[in-house]
């Protein structure tokens, strides 16, 4: 925790300076609140409007968690089956890449036409956004299994199943967590996009309502909520990672960790 | 009685012949070294004995049973320690047993104690020095149920003094356990110091050029390394390895 404060004060300071600059700009140039609210107005709305958006927030959090869990499971299952069955890899790997080239914005209305306004099309959108980084990262992790170790377990007479569970799976865990971290932040985006399409509540709905009624302060509140949610999900995965992968050497003076 | 028999083994990859009529045996409780220049196909030979690749012709027999392409019939200590970084040393050392079924923790702890790894049971590989990792890797082989141990240049990455310490340690462990060992090296002194018998391989395609029975009695002491007799053996083997090679290929 201490290291977070030691390294973290610079971005926090930069953020505070940015807010101050922004605040002064809105005052000096007399920018109307519907065009660009000042940070103080946004924070005020964030506090006073809590009862207004907490329903939306709760709904989105629930959607993100469900969607992420499904997306992550799909990602892991796809990666494992592509890895273990070479035929599947040849057949489906290109399709998986293609699935990521279809813009979500285009796909989402189609999903609504097919599956209605319920939770199903939303979960599909989140799953589509989430599974890809996990699958790719995990497949890479499997493929980069240390050759010396693989050679050793083969010589020692390990079965295919033993090679997978005792070598490839634990070896790929750090890669899996890189994928999970990316997906955790993507899943928030995916949830908001899916809520734009048609939902009765959710941050996406709150945001659409706010912008169509020129409540720009509320748009900013929802932006901050999305950012905070993403950061929290990221942090949760990070904590899980530290807990699961407890064997890594402690890197001193590492600059890659906090970014 | 012969424990491991390698009978007229040949291996070629397309037109590239790597092993040619390699023929030798390792007796029960015997320490045999394979000595050959780097890149002479020793690793290919180990892969075949280990059952990972198949010979083009010839066969491998262990206690009379043919083991071509059969994995897990020998215990293997690779060149790099190959410890799993996510397992503690104790769990790593038990891996060989785990793959074939049954874990004997007490024996593993006792063995680690003998190897000077006491107190490192719960440590991870990255916390150990090179020599300690190599010892852990060898204990893993010793704990494995297979009777024959293959060692693939296990000390090649260590400095001279660590290497001599490790050789002495290996001998003391081997003398106590009397397992059959097939040891690959390209270090002449190491081969003489450790072995009952040395098999000299030629450069590619590898074939058995000569066999020497090393007469030094056991237990062997470090002082042996500087005795005249030892140096004469070294000269003999050096000439055997060096000069035919120069005249034939360079």
Coordinates of C-alpha atoms in Angstrom, one line a residue:
Chain A
X1 CA 0.0 0.0 0.0
X2 CA 2.8 2.4 0.9
X3 CA 4.3 2.0 -2.5
X4 CA 1.0 3.0 -4.2
X5 CA 1.3 6.3 -2.3
X6 CA 4.9 6.7 -3.0
X7 CA 4.5 6.2 -6.7
X8 CA 0.9 7.5 -6.9
X9 CA 1.3 11.1 -5.8
X10 CA 2.6 12.3 -9.2
X11 CA -0.5 11.4 -11.2
X12 CA -2.8 12.5 -8.4
X13 CA -1.0 15.9 -8.3
X14 CA -1.3 16.2 -12.1
X15 CA -5.0 15.4 -11.8
X16 CA -5.6 18.0 -9.1
X17 CA -3.7 20.6 -11.2
X18 CA -5.8 19.7 -14.2
X19 CA -9.0 20.2 -12.2
X20 CA -7.8 23.6 -10.9
X21 CA -7.0 24.7 -14.4
X22 CA -10.3 23.5 -15.7
X23 CA -12.1 25.3 -12.8
X24 CA -10.4 28.6 -13.6
X25 CA -11.1 28.3 -17.3
X26 CA -14.8 27.9 -16.7
X27 CA -14.8 30.9 -14.5
X28 CA -12.5 33.2 -16.6
X29 CA -14.2 32.4 -19.9
X30 CA -17.7 32.2 -18.3
X31 CA -18.5 28.9 -19.9
X32 CA -22.1 28.0 -19.3
X33 CA -22.7 24.8 -17.3
X34 CA -24.6 23.0 -20.1
X35 CA -21.6 23.4 -22.3
X36 CA -18.8 22.5 -19.8
X37 CA -19.5 22.4 -16.1
X38 CA -16.7 23.2 -13.7
X39 CA -15.3 20.3 -11.7
X40 CA -16.8 21.7 -8.5
X41 CA -20.3 21.5 -10.1
X42 CA -19.6 18.0 -11.2
X43 CA -18.6 17.0 -7.7
X44 CA -21.5 18.7 -6.2
X45 CA -23.8 16.8 -8.6
X46 CA -22.0 13.6 -7.8
X47 CA -22.9 14.1 -4.1
X48 CA -26.4 15.5 -4.3
X49 CA -27.5 13.3 -7.1
X50 CA -26.5 10.0 -5.4
X51 CA -30.1 8.9 -4.9
X52 CA -30.8 9.7 -8.5
X53 CA -28.1 7.5 -10.0
X54 CA -27.5 4.8 -7.4
X55 CA -30.1 2.5 -9.0
X56 CA -28.3 2.9 -12.3
X57 CA -24.9 2.3 -10.8
X58 CA -26.1 -0.8 -9.0
X59 CA -27.6 -2.2 -12.2
X60 CA -24.4 -1.5 -14.2
X61 CA -22.2 -3.1 -11.5
X62 CA -24.3 -6.2 -11.6
X63 CA -24.3 -6.3 -15.4
X64 CA -20.5 -5.8 -15.5
X65 CA -19.8 -8.6 -12.9
X66 CA -22.2 -11.1 -14.6
X67 CA -20.9 -10.2 -18.1
X68 CA -17.3 -10.3 -17.0
X69 CA -17.6 -13.7 -15.3
X70 CA -19.3 -15.2 -18.4
X71 CA -16.8 -13.5 -20.7
X72 CA -13.9 -14.7 -18.7
X73 CA -15.2 -18.3 -18.6
X74 CA -15.8 -18.3 -22.3
X75 CA -12.3 -16.9 -22.9
X76 CA -10.7 -19.6 -20.8
X77 CA -12.7 -22.4 -22.3
X78 CA -12.0 -21.2 -25.8
X79 CA -8.3 -20.9 -25.1
X80 CA -8.0 -24.3 -23.5
X81 CA -9.9 -26.1 -26.2
X82 CA -8.0 -24.3 -29.0
X83 CA -4.8 -25.2 -27.2
X84 CA -5.6 -28.9 -26.6
X85 CA -7.2 -29.6 -30.0
X86 CA -5.0 -28.5 -32.8
X87 CA -7.8 -29.0 -35.3
X88 CA -9.9 -26.5 -33.4
X89 CA -7.1 -24.0 -33.4
X90 CA -6.7 -24.1 -37.2
X91 CA -10.4 -23.9 -37.8
X92 CA -11.4 -21.2 -35.3
X93 CA -8.4 -19.0 -34.6
X94 CA -9.1 -16.8 -37.7
X95 CA -12.8 -16.6 -36.8
X96 CA -11.9 -15.3 -33.4
X97 CA -9.8 -12.5 -34.9
X98 CA -12.7 -11.7 -37.2
X99 CA -15.1 -11.5 -34.3
X100 CA -13.0 -8.6 -33.0
X101 CA -13.2 -6.7 -36.3
X102 CA -16.9 -6.4 -36.2
X103 CA -17.7 -3.0 -34.6
X104 CA -19.7 -3.5 -31.4
X105 CA -21.7 -0.4 -32.3
X106 CA -23.0 -2.1 -35.4
X107 CA -23.4 -5.5 -33.9
X108 CA -25.3 -4.4 -30.8
X109 CA -28.5 -3.2 -32.5
X110 CA -28.6 -6.5 -34.4
X111 CA -28.4 -8.4 -31.2
X112 CA -31.4 -6.3 -29.8
X113 CA -33.4 -7.2 -32.9
X114 CA -32.6 -10.9 -32.4
X115 CA -32.8 -11.2 -28.7
X116 CA -35.0 -8.2 -27.5
X117 CA -34.3 -5.7 -24.8
X118 CA -33.6 -8.2 -22.0
X119 CA -30.3 -9.0 -20.4
X120 CA -29.2 -11.6 -23.0
X121 CA -28.0 -9.2 -25.8
X122 CA -26.2 -7.1 -23.2
X123 CA -24.3 -10.2 -21.8
X124 CA -23.5 -11.2 -25.4
X125 CA -21.9 -7.8 -26.1
X126 CA -19.9 -7.9 -22.9
X127 CA -18.8 -11.4 -23.5
X128 CA -17.7 -10.6 -27.1
X129 CA -15.6 -7.6 -25.8
X130 CA -14.2 -9.6 -22.8
X131 CA -13.3 -13.0 -24.1
X132 CA -10.8 -12.0 -26.7
X133 CA -8.0 -10.5 -24.6
X134 CA -8.3 -13.5 -22.3
X135 CA -8.2 -16.1 -25.0
X136 CA -5.2 -14.5 -26.8
X137 CA -3.2 -14.0 -23.6
X138 CA -3.9 -17.5 -22.4
X139 CA -3.0 -19.1 -25.7
X140 CA 0.2 -17.1 -25.7
X141 CA 0.9 -18.3 -22.2
X142 CA 0.4 -21.9 -23.2
X143 CA 2.5 -21.6 -26.3
X144 CA 5.4 -20.0 -24.4
X145 CA 5.7 -22.8 -22.0
X146 CA 9.4 -23.3 -21.1
X147 CA 10.9 -25.9 -23.4
X148 CA 13.4 -27.3 -20.9
X149 CA 10.5 -27.9 -18.5
X150 CA 8.4 -29.5 -21.1
X151 CA 11.3 -31.7 -22.2
X152 CA 11.8 -32.7 -18.6
X153 CA 8.2 -33.7 -17.9
X154 CA 8.0 -35.6 -21.1
X155 CA 11.2 -37.5 -20.3
X156 CA 9.8 -38.2 -16.9
X157 CA 6.8 -39.8 -18.5
X158 CA 4.0 -37.3 -17.9
X159 CA 0.7 -37.9 -19.6
X160 CA -0.9 -35.2 -21.8
X161 CA -3.2 -34.4 -19.0
X162 CA -0.4 -34.1 -16.4
X163 CA 1.6 -31.9 -18.8
X164 CA -1.4 -29.6 -19.0
X165 CA -2.3 -29.4 -15.3
X166 CA 1.2 -29.5 -13.8
X167 CA 3.0 -27.5 -16.4
X168 CA 1.1 -25.6 -19.1
X169 CA -1.7 -24.3 -16.9
X170 CA 0.4 -22.9 -14.0
X171 CA 2.8 -21.5 -16.5
X172 CA 0.1 -19.6 -18.4
X173 CA -1.5 -18.1 -15.2
X174 CA 0.5 -14.8 -15.3
X175 CA -0.6 -14.4 -19.0
X176 CA -4.2 -15.2 -18.0
X177 CA -4.1 -12.4 -15.5
X178 CA -2.8 -9.9 -18.0
X179 CA -5.8 -10.9 -20.2
X180 CA -8.2 -10.6 -17.2
X181 CA -6.9 -7.1 -16.3
X182 CA -7.6 -5.8 -19.8
X183 CA -11.0 -7.5 -20.0
X184 CA -12.0 -6.1 -16.6
X185 CA -11.7 -2.6 -17.9
X186 CA -13.3 -3.5 -21.3
X187 CA -16.3 -5.1 -19.6
X188 CA -17.3 -1.7 -18.1
X189 CA -17.2 -0.2 -21.5
X190 CA -19.1 -3.1 -23.0
X191 CA -21.8 -2.8 -20.3
X192 CA -22.3 0.9 -20.9
X193 CA -22.5 0.5 -24.7
X194 CA -25.0 -2.3 -24.3
X195 CA -27.1 -0.1 -22.1
X196 CA -27.3 2.6 -24.7
X197 CA -29.2 0.3 -26.9
X198 CA -32.1 0.0 -24.7
X199 CA -32.4 -0.6 -21.0
X200 CA -34.5 0.7 -18.2
X201 CA -31.6 1.4 -15.9
X202 CA -27.9 1.5 -15.9
X203 CA -25.1 4.1 -16.2
X204 CA -25.5 4.0 -20.0
X205 CA -29.2 5.0 -19.6
X206 CA -28.4 7.7 -17.1
X207 CA -25.8 9.1 -19.4
X208 CA -28.1 9.1 -22.4
X209 CA -30.9 10.8 -20.4
X210 CA -28.4 13.4 -19.0
X211 CA -27.0 14.3 -22.4
X212 CA -30.4 14.6 -24.1
X213 CA -31.6 17.0 -21.4
X214 CA -28.3 19.0 -21.5
X215 CA -27.4 18.0 -17.9
X216 CA -23.7 18.0 -18.9
X217 CA -22.7 17.8 -15.2
X218 CA -24.4 14.4 -15.0
X219 CA -22.6 13.3 -18.2
X220 CA -19.4 14.1 -16.4
X221 CA -20.6 12.3 -13.3
X222 CA -21.2 9.2 -15.4
X223 CA -17.8 9.5 -17.0
X224 CA -16.2 9.6 -13.6
X225 CA -18.3 6.7 -12.4
X226 CA -17.2 4.6 -15.4
X227 CA -13.5 5.5 -14.8
X228 CA -13.8 4.6 -11.1
X229 CA -15.6 1.4 -11.8
X230 CA -12.9 0.3 -14.3
X231 CA -10.2 1.1 -11.8
X232 CA -11.8 -0.8 -9.0
X233 CA -12.3 -3.9 -11.2
X234 CA -8.7 -3.6 -12.4
X235 CA -7.6 -3.4 -8.7
X236 CA -9.7 -6.4 -7.8
X237 CA -8.0 -8.5 -10.5
X238 CA -4.6 -7.2 -9.4
X239 CA -5.2 -8.3 -5.8
X240 CA -6.4 -11.7 -7.0
X241 CA -3.3 -12.0 -9.2
X242 CA -1.0 -11.2 -6.2
X243 CA -2.8 -13.8 -4.2
X244 CA -2.7 -16.6 -6.8
X245 CA 0.7 -15.9 -8.2
X246 CA 2.6 -15.7 -5.0
X247 CA 5.8 -17.3 -6.2
X248 CA 7.1 -14.5 -8.3
X249 CA 10.3 -12.8 -7.2
X250 CA 9.6 -9.4 -5.7
X251 CA 10.8 -6.9 -8.2
X252 CA 12.6 -4.0 -6.6
X253 CA 12.4 -0.7 -8.3
X254 CA 10.2 -2.1 -11.0
X255 CA 8.5 0.6 -13.1
X256 CA 6.2 -1.7 -14.9
X257 CA 4.1 -2.6 -11.9
X258 CA 2.1 0.6 -11.2
X259 CA 1.2 1.7 -14.7
Chain B
X1 CA 23.8 -58.2 -15.8
X2 CA 23.2 -55.4 -18.1
X3 CA 20.7 -52.8 -17.0
X4 CA 20.4 -50.6 -20.0
X5 CA 21.4 -51.8 -23.5
X6 CA 21.6 -49.5 -26.5
X7 CA 21.7 -51.8 -29.5
X8 CA 23.0 -50.6 -32.9
X9 CA 21.1 -47.4 -32.7
X10 CA 21.0 -45.0 -35.7
X11 CA 19.1 -41.8 -36.2
X12 CA 19.0 -39.5 -39.1
X13 CA 16.9 -36.5 -39.9
X14 CA 16.2 -36.7 -43.6
X15 CA 19.7 -36.8 -45.1
X16 CA 21.4 -35.6 -42.0
X17 CA 22.8 -38.6 -40.0
X18 CA 23.1 -37.9 -36.3
X19 CA 23.7 -41.3 -34.7
X20 CA 25.3 -44.2 -36.5
X21 CA 25.3 -47.7 -35.0
X22 CA 25.7 -46.5 -31.4
X23 CA 26.1 -49.6 -29.3
X24 CA 26.8 -49.7 -25.5
X25 CA 25.4 -50.8 -22.2
X26 CA 25.2 -49.7 -18.6
X27 CA 25.4 -52.4 -15.9
X28 CA 23.5 -52.4 -12.6
X29 CA 24.8 -49.8 -10.2
X30 CA 27.4 -48.7 -12.8
X31 CA 28.4 -45.1 -13.4
X32 CA 29.0 -44.7 -17.2
X33 CA 29.9 -41.4 -18.9
X34 CA 29.4 -40.6 -22.5
X35 CA 32.1 -38.2 -23.6
X36 CA 32.0 -36.5 -27.0
X37 CA 32.4 -33.1 -28.6
X38 CA 29.6 -30.6 -28.4
X39 CA 26.9 -31.2 -31.0
X40 CA 27.8 -34.8 -31.4
X41 CA 24.2 -35.9 -31.0
X42 CA 24.3 -36.7 -27.4
X43 CA 21.0 -34.9 -26.7
X44 CA 19.4 -36.8 -29.6
X45 CA 20.6 -40.0 -28.0
X46 CA 19.0 -39.0 -24.7
X47 CA 15.7 -38.1 -26.3
X48 CA 15.6 -41.6 -27.9
X49 CA 16.5 -43.3 -24.6
X50 CA 13.8 -41.1 -22.9
X51 CA 11.2 -42.2 -25.5
X52 CA 10.6 -38.7 -26.8
X53 CA 11.8 -39.6 -30.3
X54 CA 12.1 -42.9 -32.1
X55 CA 15.4 -44.3 -33.6
X56 CA 15.6 -44.8 -37.3
X57 CA 17.0 -48.3 -36.6
X58 CA 18.2 -50.2 -33.6
X59 CA 16.6 -50.6 -30.1
X60 CA 16.9 -49.7 -26.5
X61 CA 16.4 -52.4 -23.8
X62 CA 16.0 -51.8 -20.1
X63 CA 16.3 -55.0 -18.0
X64 CA 15.7 -57.0 -21.1
X65 CA 12.5 -55.1 -22.0
X66 CA 12.4 -53.1 -25.2
X67 CA 11.6 -49.4 -24.5
X68 CA 11.7 -47.8 -27.9
X69 CA 9.3 -44.8 -27.7
X70 CA 8.3 -45.6 -24.2
X71 CA 8.4 -42.6 -21.9
X72 CA 9.0 -42.5 -18.2
X73 CA 11.2 -45.6 -18.0
X74 CA 14.3 -43.6 -17.0
X75 CA 14.8 -40.8 -14.6
X76 CA 16.3 -37.6 -16.1
X77 CA 18.3 -34.7 -14.8
X78 CA 18.5 -32.1 -17.6
X79 CA 21.2 -29.6 -18.4
X80 CA 19.3 -26.7 -16.9
X81 CA 17.8 -27.5 -13.5
X82 CA 14.3 -27.2 -14.9
X83 CA 12.6 -26.6 -11.6
X84 CA 9.1 -25.2 -11.9
X85 CA 9.2 -21.6 -10.6
X86 CA 5.7 -21.8 -9.1
X87 CA 6.4 -24.8 -7.0
X88 CA 8.4 -24.8 -3.7
X89 CA 11.6 -26.8 -3.7
X90 CA 9.9 -29.6 -1.8
X91 CA 7.1 -29.8 -4.3
X92 CA 9.6 -29.7 -7.2
X93 CA 11.7 -32.5 -5.7
X94 CA 8.5 -34.6 -5.4
X95 CA 7.5 -34.0 -9.0
X96 CA 9.1 -37.1 -10.5
X97 CA 7.2 -39.3 -7.9
X98 CA 4.0 -37.3 -8.4
X99 CA 4.0 -38.1 -12.1
X100 CA 4.1 -41.8 -11.4
X101 CA 1.8 -41.9 -8.5
X102 CA 3.1 -41.8 -5.0
X103 CA 4.6 -39.0 -3.0
X104 CA 7.0 -39.8 -0.1
X105 CA 7.4 -36.5 1.7
X106 CA 9.5 -37.8 4.6
X107 CA 12.1 -39.4 2.3
X108 CA 12.2 -36.2 0.2
X109 CA 12.8 -34.1 3.3
X110 CA 15.5 -36.5 4.5
X111 CA 17.2 -36.4 1.1
X112 CA 17.1 -32.6 0.9
X113 CA 18.8 -32.5 4.3
X114 CA 21.6 -34.7 3.0
X115 CA 22.0 -32.4 0.0
X116 CA 22.4 -29.3 2.2
X117 CA 19.0 -28.0 1.2
X118 CA 17.5 -28.2 4.7
X119 CA 15.4 -25.2 5.5
X120 CA 14.7 -24.5 1.8
X121 CA 11.7 -26.8 1.6
X122 CA 9.3 -23.9 1.3
X123 CA 11.6 -21.7 -0.8
X124 CA 11.0 -21.0 -4.5
X125 CA 13.6 -21.9 -7.1
X126 CA 14.5 -18.2 -7.7
X127 CA 15.7 -18.0 -4.1
X128 CA 18.4 -20.6 -4.7
X129 CA 21.9 -20.5 -6.1
X130 CA 22.8 -22.4 -9.3
X131 CA 24.5 -25.2 -7.5
X132 CA 21.6 -25.6 -5.1
X133 CA 19.1 -25.7 -8.0
X134 CA 21.1 -28.4 -9.7
X135 CA 21.2 -30.4 -6.5
X136 CA 17.5 -30.1 -6.1
X137 CA 17.1 -31.2 -9.7
X138 CA 19.3 -34.3 -9.1
X139 CA 17.4 -35.2 -5.9
X140 CA 14.2 -35.1 -7.9
X141 CA 15.7 -37.8 -10.2
X142 CA 16.9 -39.8 -7.2
X143 CA 13.5 -39.7 -5.7
X144 CA 11.8 -40.8 -8.9
X145 CA 11.0 -44.5 -8.9
X146 CA 13.1 -45.4 -12.1
X147 CA 16.3 -47.2 -11.5
X148 CA 18.4 -45.6 -14.2
X149 CA 19.3 -42.0 -14.0
X150 CA 20.4 -40.0 -17.1
X151 CA 22.3 -36.8 -16.4
X152 CA 22.7 -34.4 -19.3
X153 CA 25.7 -32.2 -18.7
X154 CA 24.3 -31.2 -15.3
X155 CA 27.3 -29.1 -14.2
X156 CA 28.1 -27.3 -17.4
X157 CA 26.7 -24.0 -16.2
X158 CA 28.6 -24.0 -12.9
X159 CA 32.0 -22.4 -12.1
X160 CA 35.0 -24.6 -11.6
X161 CA 34.9 -24.9 -7.8
X162 CA 31.2 -25.3 -7.5
X163 CA 31.5 -28.0 -10.2
X164 CA 34.1 -29.9 -8.2
X165 CA 32.0 -29.7 -5.1
X166 CA 29.0 -30.9 -7.0
X167 CA 31.0 -33.8 -8.4
X168 CA 32.1 -34.9 -5.0
X169 CA 28.6 -34.5 -3.7
X170 CA 27.2 -36.5 -6.6
X171 CA 29.7 -39.3 -5.9
X172 CA 28.9 -39.5 -2.3
X173 CA 25.1 -39.7 -3.0
X174 CA 25.7 -42.2 -5.7
X175 CA 27.9 -44.4 -3.5
X176 CA 25.2 -44.4 -0.9
X177 CA 22.4 -45.2 -3.3
X178 CA 24.1 -47.3 -5.9
X179 CA 21.8 -46.4 -8.8
X180 CA 22.9 -46.8 -12.4
X181 CA 23.9 -43.6 -13.9
X182 CA 24.4 -42.6 -17.6
X183 CA 26.2 -39.3 -17.5
X184 CA 26.7 -37.0 -20.6
X185 CA 29.6 -34.5 -20.5
X186 CA 32.2 -33.0 -22.8
X187 CA 34.5 -32.3 -19.8
X188 CA 37.2 -35.0 -19.8
X189 CA 38.3 -34.6 -16.1
X190 CA 34.7 -34.8 -15.0
X191 CA 34.2 -38.0 -16.8
X192 CA 37.4 -39.6 -15.4
X193 CA 36.7 -38.4 -11.9
X194 CA 33.2 -39.8 -11.8
X195 CA 33.0 -42.8 -13.9
X196 CA 33.5 -46.6 -13.8
X197 CA 33.6 -46.6 -17.6
X198 CA 33.9 -43.9 -20.3
X199 CA 32.4 -44.2 -23.7
X200 CA 33.9 -41.9 -26.3
X201 CA 31.6 -40.7 -29.1
X202 CA 32.9 -39.4 -32.3
X203 CA 31.6 -36.1 -33.9
X204 CA 28.6 -36.3 -36.2
X205 CA 27.4 -38.8 -37.0
X206 CA 28.1 -40.0 -33.5
X207 CA 29.3 -43.5 -33.1
X208 CA 31.1 -45.3 -30.2
X209 CA 34.8 -44.8 -30.9
X210 CA 36.3 -46.4 -27.8
X211 CA 35.5 -47.5 -24.3
X212 CA 37.8 -47.1 -21.3
X213 CA 37.4 -48.8 -17.9
X214 CA 38.6 -46.3 -15.3
X215 CA 40.4 -48.3 -12.6
X216 CA 40.5 -45.7 -9.7
X217 CA 39.1 -47.2 -6.6
X218 CA 36.3 -45.7 -4.7
X219 CA 35.6 -43.6 -2.7
X220 CA 37.5 -41.1 -4.8
X221 CA 39.1 -38.1 -3.3
X222 CA 39.6 -34.6 -4.7
X223 CA 43.4 -35.1 -4.5
X224 CA 43.0 -37.7 -7.3
X225 CA 42.4 -34.9 -9.7
X226 CA 46.1 -33.8 -9.4
X227 CA 47.7 -37.2 -9.4
X228 CA 50.0 -38.3 -12.2
X229 CA 47.9 -41.3 -13.0
X230 CA 44.9 -39.2 -13.4
X231 CA 46.7 -36.8 -15.7
X232 CA 47.9 -39.7 -17.8
X233 CA 44.4 -40.9 -18.2
X234 CA 43.4 -37.4 -19.2
X235 CA 46.2 -37.3 -21.8
X236 CA 45.1 -40.7 -23.2
X237 CA 41.5 -39.7 -23.6
X238 CA 42.3 -36.3 -24.9
X239 CA 44.5 -37.7 -27.6
X240 CA 41.9 -40.3 -28.5
X241 CA 39.2 -37.6 -28.8
X242 CA 41.3 -34.9 -30.4
X243 CA 43.5 -36.4 -33.1
X244 CA 41.3 -38.7 -35.2
X245 CA 38.8 -35.8 -35.2
X246 CA 41.4 -33.4 -36.7
X247 CA 42.5 -35.8 -39.4
X248 CA 39.0 -36.8 -40.5
X249 CA 37.0 -33.6 -40.7
X250 CA 39.1 -30.4 -40.4

